[in-house]
PDB file of C-alpha atoms in Angstrom:
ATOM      1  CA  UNK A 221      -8.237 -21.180   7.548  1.00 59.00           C
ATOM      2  CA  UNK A 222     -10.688 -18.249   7.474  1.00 66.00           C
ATOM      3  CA  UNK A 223     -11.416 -16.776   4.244  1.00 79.00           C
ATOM      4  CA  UNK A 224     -13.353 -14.016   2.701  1.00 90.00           C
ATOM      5  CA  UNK A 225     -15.430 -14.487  -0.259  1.00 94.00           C
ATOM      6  CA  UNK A 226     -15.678 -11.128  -2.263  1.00 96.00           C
ATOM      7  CA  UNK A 227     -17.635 -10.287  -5.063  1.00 96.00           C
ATOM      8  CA  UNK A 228     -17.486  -9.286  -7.736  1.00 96.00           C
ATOM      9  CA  UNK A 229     -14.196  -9.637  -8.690  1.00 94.00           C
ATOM     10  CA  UNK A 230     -14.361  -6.732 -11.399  1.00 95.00           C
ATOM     11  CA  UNK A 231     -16.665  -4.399 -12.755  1.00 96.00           C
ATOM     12  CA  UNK A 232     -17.384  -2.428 -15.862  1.00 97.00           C
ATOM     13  CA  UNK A 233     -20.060   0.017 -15.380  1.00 96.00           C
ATOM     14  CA  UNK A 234     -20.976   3.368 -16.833  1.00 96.00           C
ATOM     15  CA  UNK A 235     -20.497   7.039 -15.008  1.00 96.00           C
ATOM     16  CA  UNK A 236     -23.072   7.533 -12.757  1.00 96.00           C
ATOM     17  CA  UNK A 237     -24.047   4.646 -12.294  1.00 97.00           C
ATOM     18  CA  UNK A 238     -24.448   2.613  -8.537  1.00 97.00           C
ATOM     19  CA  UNK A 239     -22.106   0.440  -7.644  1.00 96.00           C
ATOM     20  CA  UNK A 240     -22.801  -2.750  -5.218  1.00 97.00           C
ATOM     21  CA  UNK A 241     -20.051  -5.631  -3.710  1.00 97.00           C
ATOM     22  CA  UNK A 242     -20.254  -7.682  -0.591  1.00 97.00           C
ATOM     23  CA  UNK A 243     -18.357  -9.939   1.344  1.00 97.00           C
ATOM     24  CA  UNK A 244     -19.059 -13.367   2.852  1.00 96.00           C
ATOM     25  CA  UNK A 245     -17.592 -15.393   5.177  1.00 95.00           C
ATOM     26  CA  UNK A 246     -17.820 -18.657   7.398  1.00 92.00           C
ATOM     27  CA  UNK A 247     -16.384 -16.698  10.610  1.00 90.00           C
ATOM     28  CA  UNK A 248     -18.007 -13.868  12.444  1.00 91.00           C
ATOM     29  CA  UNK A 249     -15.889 -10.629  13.064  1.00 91.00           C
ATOM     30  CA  UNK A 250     -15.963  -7.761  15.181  1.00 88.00           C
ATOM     31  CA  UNK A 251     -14.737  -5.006  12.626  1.00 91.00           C
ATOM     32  CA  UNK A 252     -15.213  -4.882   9.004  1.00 93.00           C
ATOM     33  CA  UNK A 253     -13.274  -3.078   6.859  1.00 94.00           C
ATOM     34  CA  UNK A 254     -13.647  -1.263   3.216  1.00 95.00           C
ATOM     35  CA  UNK A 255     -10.431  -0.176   1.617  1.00 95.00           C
ATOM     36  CA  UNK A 256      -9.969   1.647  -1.976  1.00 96.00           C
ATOM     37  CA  UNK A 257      -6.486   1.185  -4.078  1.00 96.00           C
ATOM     38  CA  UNK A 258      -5.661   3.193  -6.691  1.00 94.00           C
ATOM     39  CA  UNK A 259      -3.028   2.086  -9.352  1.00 88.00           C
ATOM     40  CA  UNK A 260       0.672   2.470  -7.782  1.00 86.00           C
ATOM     41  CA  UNK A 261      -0.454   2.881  -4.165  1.00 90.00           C
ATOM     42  CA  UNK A 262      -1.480   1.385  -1.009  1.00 93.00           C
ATOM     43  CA  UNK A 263      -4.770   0.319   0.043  1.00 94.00           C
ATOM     44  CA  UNK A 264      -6.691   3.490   2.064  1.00 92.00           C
ATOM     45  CA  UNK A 265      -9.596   2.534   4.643  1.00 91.00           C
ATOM     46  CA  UNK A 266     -12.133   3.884   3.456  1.00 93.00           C
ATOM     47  CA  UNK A 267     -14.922   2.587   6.323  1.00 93.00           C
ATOM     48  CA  UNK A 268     -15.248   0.843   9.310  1.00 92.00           C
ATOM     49  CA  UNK A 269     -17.954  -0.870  11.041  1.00 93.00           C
ATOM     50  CA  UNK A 270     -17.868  -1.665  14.432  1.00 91.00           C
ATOM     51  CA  UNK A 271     -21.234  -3.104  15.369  1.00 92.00           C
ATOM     52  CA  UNK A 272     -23.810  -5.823  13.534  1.00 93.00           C
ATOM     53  CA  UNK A 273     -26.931  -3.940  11.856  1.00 94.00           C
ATOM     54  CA  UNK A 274     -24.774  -0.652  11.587  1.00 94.00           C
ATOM     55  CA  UNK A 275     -25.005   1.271   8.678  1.00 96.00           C
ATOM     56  CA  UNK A 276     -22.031   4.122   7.860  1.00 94.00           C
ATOM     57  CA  UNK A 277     -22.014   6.410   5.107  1.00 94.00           C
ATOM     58  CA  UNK A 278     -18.976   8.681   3.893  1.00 91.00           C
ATOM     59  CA  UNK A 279     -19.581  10.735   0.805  1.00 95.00           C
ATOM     60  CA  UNK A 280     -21.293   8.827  -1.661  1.00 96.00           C
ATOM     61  CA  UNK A 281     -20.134   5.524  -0.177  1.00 97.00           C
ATOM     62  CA  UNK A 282     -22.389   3.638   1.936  1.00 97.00           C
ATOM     63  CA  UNK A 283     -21.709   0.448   3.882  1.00 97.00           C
ATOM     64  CA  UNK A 284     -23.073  -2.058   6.259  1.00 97.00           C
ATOM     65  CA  UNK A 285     -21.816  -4.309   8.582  1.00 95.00           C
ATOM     66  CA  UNK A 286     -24.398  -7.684   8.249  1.00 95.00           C
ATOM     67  CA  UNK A 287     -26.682  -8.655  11.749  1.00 95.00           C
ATOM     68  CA  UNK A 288     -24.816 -11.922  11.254  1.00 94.00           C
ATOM     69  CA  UNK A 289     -21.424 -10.386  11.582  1.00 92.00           C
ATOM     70  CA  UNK A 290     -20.184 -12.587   8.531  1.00 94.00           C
ATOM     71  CA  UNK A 291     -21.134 -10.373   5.920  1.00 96.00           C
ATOM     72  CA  UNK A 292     -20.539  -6.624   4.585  1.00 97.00           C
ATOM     73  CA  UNK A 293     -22.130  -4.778   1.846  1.00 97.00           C
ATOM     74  CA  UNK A 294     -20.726  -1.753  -0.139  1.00 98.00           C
ATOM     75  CA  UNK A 295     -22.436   1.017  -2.335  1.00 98.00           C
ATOM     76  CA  UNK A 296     -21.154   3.627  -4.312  1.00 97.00           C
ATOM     77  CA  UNK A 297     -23.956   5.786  -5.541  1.00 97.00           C
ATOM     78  CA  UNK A 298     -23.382   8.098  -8.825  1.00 97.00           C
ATOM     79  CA  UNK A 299     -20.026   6.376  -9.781  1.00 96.00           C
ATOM     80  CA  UNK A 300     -17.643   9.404 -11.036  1.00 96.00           C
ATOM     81  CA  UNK A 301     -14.011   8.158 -12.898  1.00 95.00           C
ATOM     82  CA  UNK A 302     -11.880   8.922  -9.671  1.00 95.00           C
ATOM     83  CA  UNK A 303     -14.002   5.511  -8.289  1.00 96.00           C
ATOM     84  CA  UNK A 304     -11.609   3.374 -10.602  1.00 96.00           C
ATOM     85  CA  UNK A 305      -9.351   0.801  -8.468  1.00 96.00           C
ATOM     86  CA  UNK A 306      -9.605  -2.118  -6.271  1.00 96.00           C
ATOM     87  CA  UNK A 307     -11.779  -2.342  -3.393  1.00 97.00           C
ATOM     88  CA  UNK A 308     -10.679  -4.903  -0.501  1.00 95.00           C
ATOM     89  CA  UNK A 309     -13.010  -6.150   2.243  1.00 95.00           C
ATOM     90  CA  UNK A 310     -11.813  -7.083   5.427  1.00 93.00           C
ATOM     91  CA  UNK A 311     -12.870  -8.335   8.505  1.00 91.00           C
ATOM     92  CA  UNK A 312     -11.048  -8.113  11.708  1.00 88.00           C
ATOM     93  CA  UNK A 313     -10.962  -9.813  15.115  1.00 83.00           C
ATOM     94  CA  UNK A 314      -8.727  -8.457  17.408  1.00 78.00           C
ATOM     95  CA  UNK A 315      -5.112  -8.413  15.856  1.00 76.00           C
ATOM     96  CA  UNK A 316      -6.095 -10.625  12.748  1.00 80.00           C
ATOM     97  CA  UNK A 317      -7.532  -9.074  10.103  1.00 86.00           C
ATOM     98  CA  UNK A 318      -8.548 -11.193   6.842  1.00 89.00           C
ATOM     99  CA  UNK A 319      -8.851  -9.690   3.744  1.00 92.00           C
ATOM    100  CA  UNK A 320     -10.762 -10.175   0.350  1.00 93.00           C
ATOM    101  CA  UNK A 321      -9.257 -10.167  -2.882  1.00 93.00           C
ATOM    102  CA  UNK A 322     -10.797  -7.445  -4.072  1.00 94.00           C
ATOM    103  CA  UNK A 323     -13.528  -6.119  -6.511  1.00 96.00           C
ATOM    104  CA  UNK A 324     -11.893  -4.208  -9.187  1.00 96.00           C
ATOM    105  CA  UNK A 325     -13.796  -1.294 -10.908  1.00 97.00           C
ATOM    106  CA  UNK A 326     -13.728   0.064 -14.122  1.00 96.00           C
ATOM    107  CA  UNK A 327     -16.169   2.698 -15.338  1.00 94.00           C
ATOM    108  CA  UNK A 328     -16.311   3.368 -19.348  1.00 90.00           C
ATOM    109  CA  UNK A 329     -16.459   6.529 -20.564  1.00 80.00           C
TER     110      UNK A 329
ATOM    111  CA  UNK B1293      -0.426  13.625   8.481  1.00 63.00           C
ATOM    112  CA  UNK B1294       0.335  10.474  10.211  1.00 62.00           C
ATOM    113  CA  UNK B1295       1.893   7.834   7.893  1.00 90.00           C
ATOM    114  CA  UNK B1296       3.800   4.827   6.943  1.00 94.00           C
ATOM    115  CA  UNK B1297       6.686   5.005   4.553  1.00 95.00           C
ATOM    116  CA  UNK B1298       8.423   2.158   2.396  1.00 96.00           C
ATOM    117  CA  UNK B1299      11.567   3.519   1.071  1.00 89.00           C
ATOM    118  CA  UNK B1300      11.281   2.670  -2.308  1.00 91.00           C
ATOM    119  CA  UNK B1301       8.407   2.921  -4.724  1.00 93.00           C
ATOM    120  CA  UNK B1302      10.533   0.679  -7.306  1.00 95.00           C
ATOM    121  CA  UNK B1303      13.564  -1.504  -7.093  1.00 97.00           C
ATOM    122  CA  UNK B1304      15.114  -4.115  -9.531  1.00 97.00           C
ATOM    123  CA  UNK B1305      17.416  -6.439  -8.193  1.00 97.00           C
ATOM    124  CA  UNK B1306      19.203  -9.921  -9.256  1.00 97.00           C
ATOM    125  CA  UNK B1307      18.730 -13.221  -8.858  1.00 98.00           C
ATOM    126  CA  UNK B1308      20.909 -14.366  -5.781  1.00 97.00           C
ATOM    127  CA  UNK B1309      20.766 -10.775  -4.309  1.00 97.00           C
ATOM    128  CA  UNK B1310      20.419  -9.916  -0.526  1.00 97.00           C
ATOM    129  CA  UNK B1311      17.172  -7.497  -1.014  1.00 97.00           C
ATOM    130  CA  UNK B1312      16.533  -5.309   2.282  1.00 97.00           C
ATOM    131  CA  UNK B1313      12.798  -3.373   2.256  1.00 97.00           C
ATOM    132  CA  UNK B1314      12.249  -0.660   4.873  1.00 97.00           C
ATOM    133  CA  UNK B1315       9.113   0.343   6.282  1.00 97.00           C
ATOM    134  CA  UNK B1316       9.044   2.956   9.023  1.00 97.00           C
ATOM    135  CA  UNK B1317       5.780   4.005  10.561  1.00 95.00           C
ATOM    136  CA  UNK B1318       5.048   6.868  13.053  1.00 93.00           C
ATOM    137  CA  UNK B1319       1.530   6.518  14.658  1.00 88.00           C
ATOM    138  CA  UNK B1320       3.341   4.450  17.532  1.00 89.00           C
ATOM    139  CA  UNK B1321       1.701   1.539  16.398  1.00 89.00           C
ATOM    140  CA  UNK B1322       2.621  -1.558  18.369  1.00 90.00           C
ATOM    141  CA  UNK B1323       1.748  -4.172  15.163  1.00 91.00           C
ATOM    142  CA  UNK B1324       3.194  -4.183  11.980  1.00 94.00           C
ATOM    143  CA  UNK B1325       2.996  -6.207   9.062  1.00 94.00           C
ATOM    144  CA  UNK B1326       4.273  -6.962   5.632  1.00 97.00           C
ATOM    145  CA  UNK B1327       2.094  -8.687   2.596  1.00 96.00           C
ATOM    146  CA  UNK B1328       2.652  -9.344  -1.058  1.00 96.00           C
ATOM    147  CA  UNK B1329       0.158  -8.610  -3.362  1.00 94.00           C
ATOM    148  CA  UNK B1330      -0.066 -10.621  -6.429  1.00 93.00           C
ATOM    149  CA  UNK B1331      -2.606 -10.584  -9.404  1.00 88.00           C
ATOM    150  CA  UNK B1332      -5.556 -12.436  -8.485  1.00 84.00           C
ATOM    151  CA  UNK B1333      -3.956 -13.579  -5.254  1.00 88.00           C
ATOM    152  CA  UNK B1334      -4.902 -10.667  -3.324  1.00 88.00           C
ATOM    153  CA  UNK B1335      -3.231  -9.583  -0.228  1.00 92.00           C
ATOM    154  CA  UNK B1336      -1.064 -12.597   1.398  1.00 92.00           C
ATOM    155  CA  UNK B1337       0.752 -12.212   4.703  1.00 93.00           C
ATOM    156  CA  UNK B1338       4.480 -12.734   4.887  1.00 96.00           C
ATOM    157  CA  UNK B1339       5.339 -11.877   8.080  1.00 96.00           C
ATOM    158  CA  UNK B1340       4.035  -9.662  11.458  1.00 94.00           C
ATOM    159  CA  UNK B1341       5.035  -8.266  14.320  1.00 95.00           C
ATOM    160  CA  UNK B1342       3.485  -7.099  17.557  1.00 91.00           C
ATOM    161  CA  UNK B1343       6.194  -5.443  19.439  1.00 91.00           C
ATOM    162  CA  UNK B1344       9.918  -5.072  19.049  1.00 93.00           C
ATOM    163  CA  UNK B1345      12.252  -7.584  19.055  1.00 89.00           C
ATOM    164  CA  UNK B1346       9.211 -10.208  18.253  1.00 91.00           C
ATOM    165  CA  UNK B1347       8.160 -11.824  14.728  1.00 94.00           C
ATOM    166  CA  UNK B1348       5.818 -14.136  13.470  1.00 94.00           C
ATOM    167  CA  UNK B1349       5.539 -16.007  10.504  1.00 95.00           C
ATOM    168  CA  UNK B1350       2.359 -15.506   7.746  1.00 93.00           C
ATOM    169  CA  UNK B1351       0.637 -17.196   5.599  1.00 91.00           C
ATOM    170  CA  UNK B1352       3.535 -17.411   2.985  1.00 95.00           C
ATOM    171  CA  UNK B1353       6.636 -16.932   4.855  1.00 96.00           C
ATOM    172  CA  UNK B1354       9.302 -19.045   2.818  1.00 96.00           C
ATOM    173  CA  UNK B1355      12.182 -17.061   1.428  1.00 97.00           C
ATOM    174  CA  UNK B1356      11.538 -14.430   4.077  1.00 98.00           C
ATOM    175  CA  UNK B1357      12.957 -13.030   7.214  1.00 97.00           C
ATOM    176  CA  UNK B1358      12.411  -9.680   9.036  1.00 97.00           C
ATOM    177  CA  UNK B1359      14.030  -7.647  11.111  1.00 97.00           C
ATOM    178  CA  UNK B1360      12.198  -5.289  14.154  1.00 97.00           C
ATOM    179  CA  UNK B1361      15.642  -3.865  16.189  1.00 95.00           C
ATOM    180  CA  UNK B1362      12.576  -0.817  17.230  1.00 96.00           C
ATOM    181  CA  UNK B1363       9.206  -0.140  17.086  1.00 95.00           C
ATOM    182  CA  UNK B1364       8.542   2.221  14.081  1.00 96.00           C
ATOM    183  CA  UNK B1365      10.663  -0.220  11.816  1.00 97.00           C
ATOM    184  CA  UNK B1366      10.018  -3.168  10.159  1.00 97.00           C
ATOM    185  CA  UNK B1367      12.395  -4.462   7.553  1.00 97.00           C
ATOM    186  CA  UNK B1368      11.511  -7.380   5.363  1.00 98.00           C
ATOM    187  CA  UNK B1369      14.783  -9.312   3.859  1.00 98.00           C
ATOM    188  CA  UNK B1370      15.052 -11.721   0.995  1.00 97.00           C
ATOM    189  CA  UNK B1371      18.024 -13.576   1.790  1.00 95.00           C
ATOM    190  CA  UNK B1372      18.506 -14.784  -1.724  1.00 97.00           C
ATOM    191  CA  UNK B1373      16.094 -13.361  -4.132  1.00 98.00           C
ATOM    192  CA  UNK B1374      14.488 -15.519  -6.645  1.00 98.00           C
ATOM    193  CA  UNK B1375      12.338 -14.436 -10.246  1.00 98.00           C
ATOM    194  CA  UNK B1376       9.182 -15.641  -8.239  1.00 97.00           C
ATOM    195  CA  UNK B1377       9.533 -13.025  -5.398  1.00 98.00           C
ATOM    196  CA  UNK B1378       8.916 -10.551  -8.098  1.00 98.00           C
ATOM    197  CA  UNK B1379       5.721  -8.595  -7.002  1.00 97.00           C
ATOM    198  CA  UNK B1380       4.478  -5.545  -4.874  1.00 96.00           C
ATOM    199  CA  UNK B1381       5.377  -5.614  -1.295  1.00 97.00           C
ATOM    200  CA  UNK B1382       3.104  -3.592   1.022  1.00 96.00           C
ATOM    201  CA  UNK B1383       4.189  -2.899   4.678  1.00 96.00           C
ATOM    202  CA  UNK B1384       0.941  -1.984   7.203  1.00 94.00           C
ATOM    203  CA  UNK B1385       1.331  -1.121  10.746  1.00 92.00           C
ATOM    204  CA  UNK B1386      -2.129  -0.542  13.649  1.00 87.00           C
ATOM    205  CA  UNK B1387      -2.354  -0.766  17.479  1.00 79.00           C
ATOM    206  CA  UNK B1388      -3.602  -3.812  19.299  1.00 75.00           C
ATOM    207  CA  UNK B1389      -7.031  -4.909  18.318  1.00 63.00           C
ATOM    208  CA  UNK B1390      -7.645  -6.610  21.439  1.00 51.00           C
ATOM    209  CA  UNK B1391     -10.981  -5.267  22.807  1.00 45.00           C
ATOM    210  CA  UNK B1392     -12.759  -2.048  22.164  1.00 46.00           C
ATOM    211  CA  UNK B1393     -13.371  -0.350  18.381  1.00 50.00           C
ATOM    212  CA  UNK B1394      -9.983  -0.350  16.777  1.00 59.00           C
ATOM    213  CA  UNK B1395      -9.961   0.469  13.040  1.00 68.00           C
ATOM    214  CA  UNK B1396      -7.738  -0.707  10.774  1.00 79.00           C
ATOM    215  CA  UNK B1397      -4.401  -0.922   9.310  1.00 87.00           C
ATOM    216  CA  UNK B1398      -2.634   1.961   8.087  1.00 90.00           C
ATOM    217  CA  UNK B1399      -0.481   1.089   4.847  1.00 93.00           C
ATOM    218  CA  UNK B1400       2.323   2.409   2.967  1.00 95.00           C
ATOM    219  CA  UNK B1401       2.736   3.180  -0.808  1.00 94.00           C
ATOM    220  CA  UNK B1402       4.203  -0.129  -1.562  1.00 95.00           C
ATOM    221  CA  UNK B1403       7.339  -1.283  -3.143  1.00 96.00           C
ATOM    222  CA  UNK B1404       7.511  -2.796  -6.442  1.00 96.00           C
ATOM    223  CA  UNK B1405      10.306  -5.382  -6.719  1.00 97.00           C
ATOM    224  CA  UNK B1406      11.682  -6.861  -9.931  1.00 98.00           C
ATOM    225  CA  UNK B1407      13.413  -9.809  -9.688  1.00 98.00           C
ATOM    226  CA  UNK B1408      15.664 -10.184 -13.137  1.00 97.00           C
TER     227      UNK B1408
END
């Protein structure tokens, strides 16, 4: 079946410092997806990318949807505490949406 | 603020048990879903739904059922829980992807079952 490769699967990076993951898969999309979880909650989109080549920014988050549509970059620029969780990648084709396991961040004090 | 509730942030319940979760959304979203999330598993579809009355089976649908009687809920039922159903249960609902930019799902809190 289809799968998403995300990595990495964790993280341990000092405040302020950028933060990079991406997504691969074998099967194109037409959406992809970035979604944050914080201990004890749900996942919360977080992006979404509609169109290959495009390029979306929200706060200090910054992702792009790949000209191949198989792949999906995120950045976090100036990584503050609140950044801690699990980020999921997705990628969705109509009512199907497959999702990554997740890149888990922690930033040390 | 639109939303989708579970209706219990924590439950603990017995081997053998009937376990009922409830998920109610109200964006009028035709699709809804429910997925287990597991420690280095990830997300993993149980069961979805994309209008009342209909169900199909996920990726990991043994020990399951579900229930959709109307379109904001979506019950999941364990008909006879077991130690290794023990995990956190999220419930998701969205409109039809089918064409056009649709985003994505919409989850709820999550409910995190103890099986003893």
């Amino acid at each position: 079946g289809q799968q998403l490769n995300q990595s990495p699967q964790s993280m341990f990076i000092q405040e302020g410092e950028d933060v990079s993951m991406n997504c691969t898969s074998s099967s194109i999309f037409n959406t992809w997806l970035w979604y944050k979880q914080e201990p004890g909650e749900g996942p919360v989109l977080l992006i979404a990318l509609y169109k290959a080549g495009e390029l979306t920014s929200n706060g200090r988050l910054t992702a792009q949807f790949g000209i191949t549509r198989k792949d999906s970059f995120l950045n976090i620029s100036a990584s503050i505490p609140s950044d801690v969780g699990i980020y999921f990648c997705a990628g969705r084709w109509d009512d199907k949406i497959i999702f990554g396991k997740g890149t888990r961040l922690h930033i040390l004090p | 603020d639109v939303k989708v509730t579970q209706s219990s942030r924590y439950l603990v319940k017995r081997t053998g048990e009937k376990v009922f979760l409830e998920c109610v959304q109200d964006m009028d979203h035709e699709n809804m879903f429910w997925y287990r999330q597991d420690p280095g598993l990830g997300l993993r579809l149980i069961y979805f739904s994309y209008d009342v009355k209909m169900k199909e089976k996920g990726d990991i649908p043994e020990g399951y059922s579900v229930s959709r009687e109307k379109k904001e809920r979506f019950s999941l039922i364990l008909e006879s829980a077991s130690t290794n159903q023990t995990s956190m249960y999220l419930c998701a609902s969205s409109h039809p992807g089918t064409g056009g930019s649709v985003g994505g799902y919409t989850f709820g809190s999550g409910t995190r079952l103890t099986v003893v």
